[in-house]
Short mmCIF file of C-alpha atoms and ligand atoms in Angstrom, two decimals:
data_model
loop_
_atom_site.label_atom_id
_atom_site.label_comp_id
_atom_site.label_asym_id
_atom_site.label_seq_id
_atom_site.Cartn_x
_atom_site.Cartn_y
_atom_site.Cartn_z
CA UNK E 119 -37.87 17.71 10.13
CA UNK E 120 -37.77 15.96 6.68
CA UNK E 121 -35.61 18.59 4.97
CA UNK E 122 -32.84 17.56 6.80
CA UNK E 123 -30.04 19.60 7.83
CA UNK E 124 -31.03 22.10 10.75
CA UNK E 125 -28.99 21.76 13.72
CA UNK E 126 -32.12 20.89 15.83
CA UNK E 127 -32.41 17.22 14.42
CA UNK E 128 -32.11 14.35 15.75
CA UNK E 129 -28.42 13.52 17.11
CA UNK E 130 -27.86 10.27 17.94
CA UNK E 131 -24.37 10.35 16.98
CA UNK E 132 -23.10 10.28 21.04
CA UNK E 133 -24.31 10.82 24.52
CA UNK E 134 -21.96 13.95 24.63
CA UNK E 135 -24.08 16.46 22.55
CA UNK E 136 -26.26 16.75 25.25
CA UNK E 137 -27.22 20.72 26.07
CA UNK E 138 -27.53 21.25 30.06
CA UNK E 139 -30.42 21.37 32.09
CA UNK E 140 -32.15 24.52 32.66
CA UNK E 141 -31.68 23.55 36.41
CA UNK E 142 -27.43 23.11 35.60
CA UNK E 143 -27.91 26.58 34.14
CA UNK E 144 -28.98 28.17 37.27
CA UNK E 145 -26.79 26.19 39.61
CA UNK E 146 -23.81 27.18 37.27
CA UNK E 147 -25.10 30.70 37.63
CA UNK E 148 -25.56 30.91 41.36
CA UNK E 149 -22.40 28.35 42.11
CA UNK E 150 -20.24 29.27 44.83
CA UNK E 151 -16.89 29.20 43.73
CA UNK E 152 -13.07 29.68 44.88
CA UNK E 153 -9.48 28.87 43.79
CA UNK E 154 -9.68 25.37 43.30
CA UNK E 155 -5.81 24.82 42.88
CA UNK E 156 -6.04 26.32 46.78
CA UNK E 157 -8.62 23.96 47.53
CA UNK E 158 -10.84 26.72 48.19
CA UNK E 159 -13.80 26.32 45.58
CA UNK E 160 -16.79 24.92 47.82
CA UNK E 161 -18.66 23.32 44.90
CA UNK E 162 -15.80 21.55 43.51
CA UNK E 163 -15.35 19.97 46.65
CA UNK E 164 -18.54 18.91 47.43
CA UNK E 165 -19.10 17.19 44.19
CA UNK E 166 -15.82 15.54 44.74
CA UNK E 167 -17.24 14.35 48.11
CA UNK E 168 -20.60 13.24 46.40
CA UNK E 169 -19.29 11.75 43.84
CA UNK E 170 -16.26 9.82 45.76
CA UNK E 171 -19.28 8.50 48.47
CA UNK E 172 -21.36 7.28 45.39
CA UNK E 173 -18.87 5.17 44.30
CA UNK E 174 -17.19 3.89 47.78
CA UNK E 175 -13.95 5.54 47.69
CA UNK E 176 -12.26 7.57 49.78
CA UNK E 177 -12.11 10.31 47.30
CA UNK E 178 -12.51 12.36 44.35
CA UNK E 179 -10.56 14.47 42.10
CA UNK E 180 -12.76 16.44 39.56
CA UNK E 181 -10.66 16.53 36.01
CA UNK E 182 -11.82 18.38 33.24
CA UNK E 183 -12.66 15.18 31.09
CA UNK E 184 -12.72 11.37 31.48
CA UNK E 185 -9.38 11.12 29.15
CA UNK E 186 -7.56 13.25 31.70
CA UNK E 187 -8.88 11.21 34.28
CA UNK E 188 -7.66 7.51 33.30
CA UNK E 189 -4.38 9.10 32.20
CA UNK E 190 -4.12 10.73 35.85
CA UNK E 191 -4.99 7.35 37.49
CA UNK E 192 -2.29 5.73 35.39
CA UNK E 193 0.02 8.19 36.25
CA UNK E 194 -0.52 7.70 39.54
CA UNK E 195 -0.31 3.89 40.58
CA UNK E 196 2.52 3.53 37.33
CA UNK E 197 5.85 4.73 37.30
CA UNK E 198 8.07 5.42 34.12
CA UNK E 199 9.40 2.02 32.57
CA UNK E 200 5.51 0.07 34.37
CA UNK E 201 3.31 -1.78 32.15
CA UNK E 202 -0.76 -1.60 32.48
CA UNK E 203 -2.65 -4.26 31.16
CA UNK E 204 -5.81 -3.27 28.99
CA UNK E 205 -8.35 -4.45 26.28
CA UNK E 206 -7.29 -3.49 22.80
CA UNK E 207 -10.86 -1.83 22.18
CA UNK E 208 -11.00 -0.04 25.17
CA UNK E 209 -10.70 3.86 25.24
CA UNK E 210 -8.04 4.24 27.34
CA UNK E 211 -5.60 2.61 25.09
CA UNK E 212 -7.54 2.83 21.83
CA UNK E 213 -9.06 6.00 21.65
CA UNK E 214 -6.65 8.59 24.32
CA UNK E 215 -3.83 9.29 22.13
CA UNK E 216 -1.43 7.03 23.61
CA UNK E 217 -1.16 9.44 27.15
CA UNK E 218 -0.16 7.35 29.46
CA UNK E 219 3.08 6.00 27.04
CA UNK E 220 3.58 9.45 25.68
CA UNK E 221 3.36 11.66 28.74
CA UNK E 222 4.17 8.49 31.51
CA UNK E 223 6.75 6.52 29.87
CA UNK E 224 3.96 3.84 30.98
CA UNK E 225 3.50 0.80 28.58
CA UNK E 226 0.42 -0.49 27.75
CA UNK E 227 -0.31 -4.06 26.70
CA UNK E 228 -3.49 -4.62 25.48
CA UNK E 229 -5.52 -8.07 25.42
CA UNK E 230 -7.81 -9.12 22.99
CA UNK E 231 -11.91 -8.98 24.24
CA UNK E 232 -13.94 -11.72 23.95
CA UNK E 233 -17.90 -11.57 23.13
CA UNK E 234 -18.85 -9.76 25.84
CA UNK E 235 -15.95 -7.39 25.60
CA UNK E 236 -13.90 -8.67 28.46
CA UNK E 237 -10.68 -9.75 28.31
CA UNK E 238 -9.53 -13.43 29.36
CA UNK E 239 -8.46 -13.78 33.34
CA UNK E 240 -5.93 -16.39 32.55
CA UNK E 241 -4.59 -13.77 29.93
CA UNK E 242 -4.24 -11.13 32.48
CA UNK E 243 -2.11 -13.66 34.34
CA UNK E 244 -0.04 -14.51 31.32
CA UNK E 245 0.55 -10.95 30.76
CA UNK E 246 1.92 -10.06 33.85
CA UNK E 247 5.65 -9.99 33.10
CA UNK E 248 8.60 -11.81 35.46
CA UNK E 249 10.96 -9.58 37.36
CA UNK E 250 13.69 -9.38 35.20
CA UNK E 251 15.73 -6.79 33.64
CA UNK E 252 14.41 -7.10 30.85
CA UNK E 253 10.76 -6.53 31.29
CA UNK E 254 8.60 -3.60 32.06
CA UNK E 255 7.18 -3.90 35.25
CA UNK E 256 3.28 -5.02 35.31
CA UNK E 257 1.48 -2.89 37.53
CA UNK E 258 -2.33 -2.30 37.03
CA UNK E 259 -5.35 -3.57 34.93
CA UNK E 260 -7.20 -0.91 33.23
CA UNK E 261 -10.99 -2.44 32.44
CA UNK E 262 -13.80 -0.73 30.89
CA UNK E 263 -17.82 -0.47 32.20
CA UNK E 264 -20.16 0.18 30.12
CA UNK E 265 -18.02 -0.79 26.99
CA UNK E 266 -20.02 -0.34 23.71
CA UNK E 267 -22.64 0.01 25.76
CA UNK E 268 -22.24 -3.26 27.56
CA UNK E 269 -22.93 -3.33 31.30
CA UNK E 270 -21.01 -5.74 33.66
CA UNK E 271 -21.80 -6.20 36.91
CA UNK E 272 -19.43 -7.15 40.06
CA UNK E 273 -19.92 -10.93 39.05
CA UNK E 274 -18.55 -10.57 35.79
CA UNK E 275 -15.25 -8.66 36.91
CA UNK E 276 -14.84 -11.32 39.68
CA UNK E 277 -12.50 -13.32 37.92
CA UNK E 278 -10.65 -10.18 36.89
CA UNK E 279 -10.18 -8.42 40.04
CA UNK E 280 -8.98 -11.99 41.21
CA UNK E 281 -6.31 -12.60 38.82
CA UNK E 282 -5.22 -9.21 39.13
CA UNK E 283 -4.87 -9.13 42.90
CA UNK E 284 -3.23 -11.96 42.68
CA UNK E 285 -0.55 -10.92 40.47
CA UNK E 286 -0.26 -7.82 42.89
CA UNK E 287 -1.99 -5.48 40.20
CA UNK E 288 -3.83 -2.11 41.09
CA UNK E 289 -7.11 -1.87 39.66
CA UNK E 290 -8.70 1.32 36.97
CA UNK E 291 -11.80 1.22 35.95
CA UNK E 292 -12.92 3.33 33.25
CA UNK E 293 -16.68 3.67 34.00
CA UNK E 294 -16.99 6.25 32.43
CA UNK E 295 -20.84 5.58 32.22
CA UNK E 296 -20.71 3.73 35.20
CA UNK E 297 -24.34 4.53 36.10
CA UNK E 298 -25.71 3.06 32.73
CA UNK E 299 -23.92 -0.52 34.10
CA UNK E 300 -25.81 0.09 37.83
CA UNK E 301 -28.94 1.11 36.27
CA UNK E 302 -29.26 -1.24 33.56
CA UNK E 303 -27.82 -4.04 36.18
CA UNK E 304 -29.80 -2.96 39.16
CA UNK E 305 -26.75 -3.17 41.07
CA UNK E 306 -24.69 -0.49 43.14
CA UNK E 307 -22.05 1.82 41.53
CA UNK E 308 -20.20 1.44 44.72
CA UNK E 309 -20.55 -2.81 44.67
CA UNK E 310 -19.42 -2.62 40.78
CA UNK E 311 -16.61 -0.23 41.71
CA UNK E 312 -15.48 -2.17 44.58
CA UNK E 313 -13.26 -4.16 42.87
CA UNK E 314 -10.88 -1.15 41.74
CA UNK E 315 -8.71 1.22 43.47
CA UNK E 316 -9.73 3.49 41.38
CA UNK E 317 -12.97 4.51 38.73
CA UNK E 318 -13.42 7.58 36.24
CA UNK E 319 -17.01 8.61 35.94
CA UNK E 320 -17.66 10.81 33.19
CA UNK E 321 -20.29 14.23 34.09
CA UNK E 322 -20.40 14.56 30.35
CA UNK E 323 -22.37 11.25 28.92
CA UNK E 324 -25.33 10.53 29.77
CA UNK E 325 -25.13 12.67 32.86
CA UNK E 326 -25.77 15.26 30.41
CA UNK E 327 -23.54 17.69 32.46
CA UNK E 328 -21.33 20.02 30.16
CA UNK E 329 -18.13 19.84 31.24
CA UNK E 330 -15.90 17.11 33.48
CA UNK E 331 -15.57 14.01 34.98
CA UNK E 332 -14.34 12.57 38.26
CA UNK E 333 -11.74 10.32 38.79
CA UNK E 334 -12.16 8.42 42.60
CA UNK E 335 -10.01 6.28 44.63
CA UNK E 336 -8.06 6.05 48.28
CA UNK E 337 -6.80 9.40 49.37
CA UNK E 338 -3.01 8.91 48.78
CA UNK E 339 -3.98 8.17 44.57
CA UNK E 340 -6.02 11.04 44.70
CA UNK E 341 -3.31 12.98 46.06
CA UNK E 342 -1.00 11.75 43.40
CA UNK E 343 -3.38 12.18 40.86
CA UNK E 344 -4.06 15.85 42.24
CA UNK E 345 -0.19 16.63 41.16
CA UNK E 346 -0.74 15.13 37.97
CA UNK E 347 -3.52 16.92 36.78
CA UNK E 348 -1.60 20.23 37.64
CA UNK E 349 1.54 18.78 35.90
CA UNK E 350 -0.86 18.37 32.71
CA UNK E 351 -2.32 21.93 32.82
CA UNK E 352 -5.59 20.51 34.37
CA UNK E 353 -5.57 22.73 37.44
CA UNK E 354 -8.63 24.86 37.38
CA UNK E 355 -9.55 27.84 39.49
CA UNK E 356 -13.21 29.08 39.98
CA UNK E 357 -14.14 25.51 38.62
CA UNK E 358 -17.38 25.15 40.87
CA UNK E 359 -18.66 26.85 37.69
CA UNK E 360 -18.99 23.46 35.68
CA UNK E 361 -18.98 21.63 39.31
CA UNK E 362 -22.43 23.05 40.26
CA UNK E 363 -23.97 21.35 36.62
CA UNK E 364 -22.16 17.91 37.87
CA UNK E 365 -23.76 17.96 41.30
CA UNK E 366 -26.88 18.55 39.64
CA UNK E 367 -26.23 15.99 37.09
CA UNK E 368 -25.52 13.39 40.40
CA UNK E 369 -29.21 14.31 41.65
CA UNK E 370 -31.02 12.08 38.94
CA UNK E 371 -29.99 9.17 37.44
CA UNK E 372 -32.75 7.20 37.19
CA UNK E 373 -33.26 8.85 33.41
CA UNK E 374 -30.86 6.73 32.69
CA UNK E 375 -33.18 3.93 32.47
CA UNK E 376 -35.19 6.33 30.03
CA UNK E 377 -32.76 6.21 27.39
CA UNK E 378 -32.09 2.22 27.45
CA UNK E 379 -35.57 1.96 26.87
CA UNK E 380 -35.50 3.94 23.68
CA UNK E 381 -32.69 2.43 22.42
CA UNK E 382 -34.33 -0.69 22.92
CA UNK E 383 -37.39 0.74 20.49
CA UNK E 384 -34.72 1.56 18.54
CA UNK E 385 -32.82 -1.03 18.11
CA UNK E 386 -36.35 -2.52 16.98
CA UNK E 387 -37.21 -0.29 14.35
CA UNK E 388 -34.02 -1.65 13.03
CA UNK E 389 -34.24 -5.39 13.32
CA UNK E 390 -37.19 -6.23 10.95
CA UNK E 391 -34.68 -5.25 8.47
CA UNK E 392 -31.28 -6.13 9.49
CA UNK E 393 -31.98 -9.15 12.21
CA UNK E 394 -28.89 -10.29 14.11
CA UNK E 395 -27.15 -7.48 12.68
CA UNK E 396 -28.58 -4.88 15.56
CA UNK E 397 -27.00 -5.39 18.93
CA UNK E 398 -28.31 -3.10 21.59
CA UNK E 399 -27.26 -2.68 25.77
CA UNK E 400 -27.84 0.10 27.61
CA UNK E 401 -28.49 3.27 25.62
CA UNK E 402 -26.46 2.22 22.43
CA UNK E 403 -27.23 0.43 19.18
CA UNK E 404 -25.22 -0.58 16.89
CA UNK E 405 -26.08 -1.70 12.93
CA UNK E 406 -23.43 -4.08 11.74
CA UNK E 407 -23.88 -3.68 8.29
CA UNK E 408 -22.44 -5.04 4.99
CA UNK E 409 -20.40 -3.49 2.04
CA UNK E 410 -21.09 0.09 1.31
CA UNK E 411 -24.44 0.18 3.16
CA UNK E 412 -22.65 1.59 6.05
CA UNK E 413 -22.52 4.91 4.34
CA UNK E 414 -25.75 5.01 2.37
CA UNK E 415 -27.45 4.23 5.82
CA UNK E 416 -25.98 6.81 7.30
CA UNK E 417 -26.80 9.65 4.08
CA UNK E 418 -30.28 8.63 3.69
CA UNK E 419 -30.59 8.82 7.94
CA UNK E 420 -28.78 12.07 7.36
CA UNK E 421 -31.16 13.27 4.98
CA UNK E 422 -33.56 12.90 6.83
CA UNK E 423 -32.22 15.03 9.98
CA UNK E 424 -31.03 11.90 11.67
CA UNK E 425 -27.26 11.68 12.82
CA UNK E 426 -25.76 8.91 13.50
CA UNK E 427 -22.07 7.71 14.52
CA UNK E 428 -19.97 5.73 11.71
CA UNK E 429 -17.08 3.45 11.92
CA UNK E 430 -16.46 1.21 9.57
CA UNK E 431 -19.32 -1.24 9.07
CA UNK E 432 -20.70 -0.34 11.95
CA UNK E 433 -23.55 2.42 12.52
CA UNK E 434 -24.01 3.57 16.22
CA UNK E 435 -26.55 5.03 17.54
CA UNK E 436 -26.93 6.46 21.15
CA UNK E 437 -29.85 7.67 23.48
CA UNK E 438 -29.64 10.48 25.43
CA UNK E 439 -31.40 12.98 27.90
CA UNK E 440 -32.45 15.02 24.44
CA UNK E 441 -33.59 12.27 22.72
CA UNK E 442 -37.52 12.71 23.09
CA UNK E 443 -40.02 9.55 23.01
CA UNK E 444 -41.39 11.73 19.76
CA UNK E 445 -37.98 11.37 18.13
CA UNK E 446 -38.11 8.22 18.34
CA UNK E 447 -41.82 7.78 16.94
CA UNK E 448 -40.50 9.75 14.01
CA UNK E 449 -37.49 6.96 13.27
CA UNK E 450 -40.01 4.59 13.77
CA UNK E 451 -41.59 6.16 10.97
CA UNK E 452 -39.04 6.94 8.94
CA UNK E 453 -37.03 3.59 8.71
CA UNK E 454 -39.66 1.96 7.22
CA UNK E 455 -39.72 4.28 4.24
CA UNK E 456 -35.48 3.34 3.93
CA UNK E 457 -36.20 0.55 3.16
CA UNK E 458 -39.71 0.72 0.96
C1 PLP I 130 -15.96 9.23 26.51
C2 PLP I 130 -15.13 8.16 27.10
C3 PLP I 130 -13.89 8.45 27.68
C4 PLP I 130 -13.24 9.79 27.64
O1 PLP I 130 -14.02 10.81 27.99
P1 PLP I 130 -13.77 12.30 27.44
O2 PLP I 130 -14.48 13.08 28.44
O3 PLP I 130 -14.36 12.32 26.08
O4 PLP I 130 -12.31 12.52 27.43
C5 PLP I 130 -13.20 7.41 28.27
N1 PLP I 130 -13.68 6.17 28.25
C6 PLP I 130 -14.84 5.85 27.68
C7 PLP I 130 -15.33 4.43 27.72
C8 PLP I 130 -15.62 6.83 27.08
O5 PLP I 130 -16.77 6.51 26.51
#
């Protein structure tokens, strides 16, 4: 692996690059499938069912990613001229293209995180605009769980959900690795999610399932997000295909726990070196590095057949189902010779 290049190093660059199962393969293969825009695809609803019972809700709507799942659940409790209220780093109004303003009319107004990466509940408050003319209309709070990797548990939202509910908000949540919170938390998906009227889960992270994610919430917003998703182009047909990889991605999630515990030995082969400057949580680590060493880090790792996500001064690296314990014996190795 010290040559570098080949396609089979080590990616670290996102829990997304993940190749499925050979046990997805053969459920994909031998999926039962119908027109899903009918309703009539078996698998699709069944992992809709699963998934929607996981999480406490009522039910689920199975989109073909988790960006065209917050943008349907925003579509669906806002109307055009609304407002949602959102953290400035979070994906659905940082990293989605602007959907929800571009395709909605919906406004978002985003409030700054704090160390943890939550916004302030006495913010959410402030934000929520008087009934005037002259002001959007504040209808929802879109928070985020796992963000960067950071798990929050029903306790820490408390004060959220609260100030929301009683401005009259609707509740997203975009847990889009949802399970990575629960496992790393020990606590519930369903007692996280409770909060919410509605929660994205993304197949595709660390579920290591190719395609999809599933958006869940009361009956009535999955209806409206149902219409949605069709208005967007999302409507699929024979989609127990990529449904029958999800439901066997929902079988096992204790691997989870697997991957925070090598980015933990990660994040370690790291901190001799760079001290405060490595922050891990669930299966992510981040290098917070100075100057230019953002980008000689990331050659030399390179080099070495080690990819790793760059932004700025930060380095990210993320642990995932094909992320062996003998990758991560040969960082251990490696890093050491970075810096020699
Ligand atoms: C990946 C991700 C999304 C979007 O998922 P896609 O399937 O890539 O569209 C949304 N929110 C968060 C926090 C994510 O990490």
């Amino acid at each position: 692996m010290t040559s570098g290049e080949e396609a089979t190093g080590v990616d670290l660059r996102s829990d997304t690059v993940t190749q499925p199962t050979a046990a997805m393969r053969a459920a994909m293969a031998e999926a039962e499938v119908g027109d899903d825009v009918y309703r009539e695809d078996p698998t699709v609803i069944d992992l809709e069912r699963q998934v929607a019972r996981r999480l406490g809700k009522e039910a689920g709507l199975f989109v073909s990613s988790g960006t065209q799942g917050n943008l349907v659940a925003v579509l669906s409790h806002c109307q055009r001229g609304d407002e949602y209220v959102t953290g400035s780093n979070y994906h659905v109004y940082a990293h989605e293209g602007g959907g929800a303003a571009v395709l909605g009319g919906v406004t978002p107004w985003p409030l700054p995180l704090d160390d943890r990466g939550l916004p302030d509940a006495a913010e959410v408050t402030a934000a929520v605009k008087p009934v005037r003319d002259h002001c959007a209309r504040t209808r929802l709070l879109c928070l985020e769980n796992t963000f960067q990797g950071r798990p929050f548990s029903s306790k820490d939202l408390a004060p959220l959900v609260r100030a929301a509910r009683q401005q009259g908000l609707q509740l997203h949540l975009d847990g889009s690795r949802l399970f990575n919170a629960a496992v790393a938390l020990s606590e519930d998906v369903a007692s996280i999610a409770a909060g919410f009227d509605s929660v994205t889960l993304c197949l595709s992270k660390g579920l290591a399932a190719p395609v999809g994610a599933v958006l869940c919430a009361s009956e009535s917003v999955v209806q409206q997000a149902r219409r949605w998703r069709k208005v967007l182009g999302g409507g699929m047909r024979q989609a127990g295909v990529l449904a029958a990889a999800g439901l066997v991605a929902m079988e096992d999630v204790g691997h989870l726990q697997e991957d925070h515990h090598k980015a933990l030995r990660l994040a370690q082969c790291f901190t001799p070196y760079l001290g405060a400057a490595v922050t891990c949580h669930t299966n992510m680590v981040f290098l917070d590095l100075a100057g230019d060493c953002r980008e000689q880090l990331q050659e030399q790792l390179r080099a070495n057949g080690v990819r790793v996500g760059g932004y700025g001064r930060q380095l990210r690296l993320v642990t995932h189902q094909d992320i062996s314990w003998e990758d991560i014996a040969y960082i251990e190795a490696l890093v050491p010779e970075l810096w020699a």
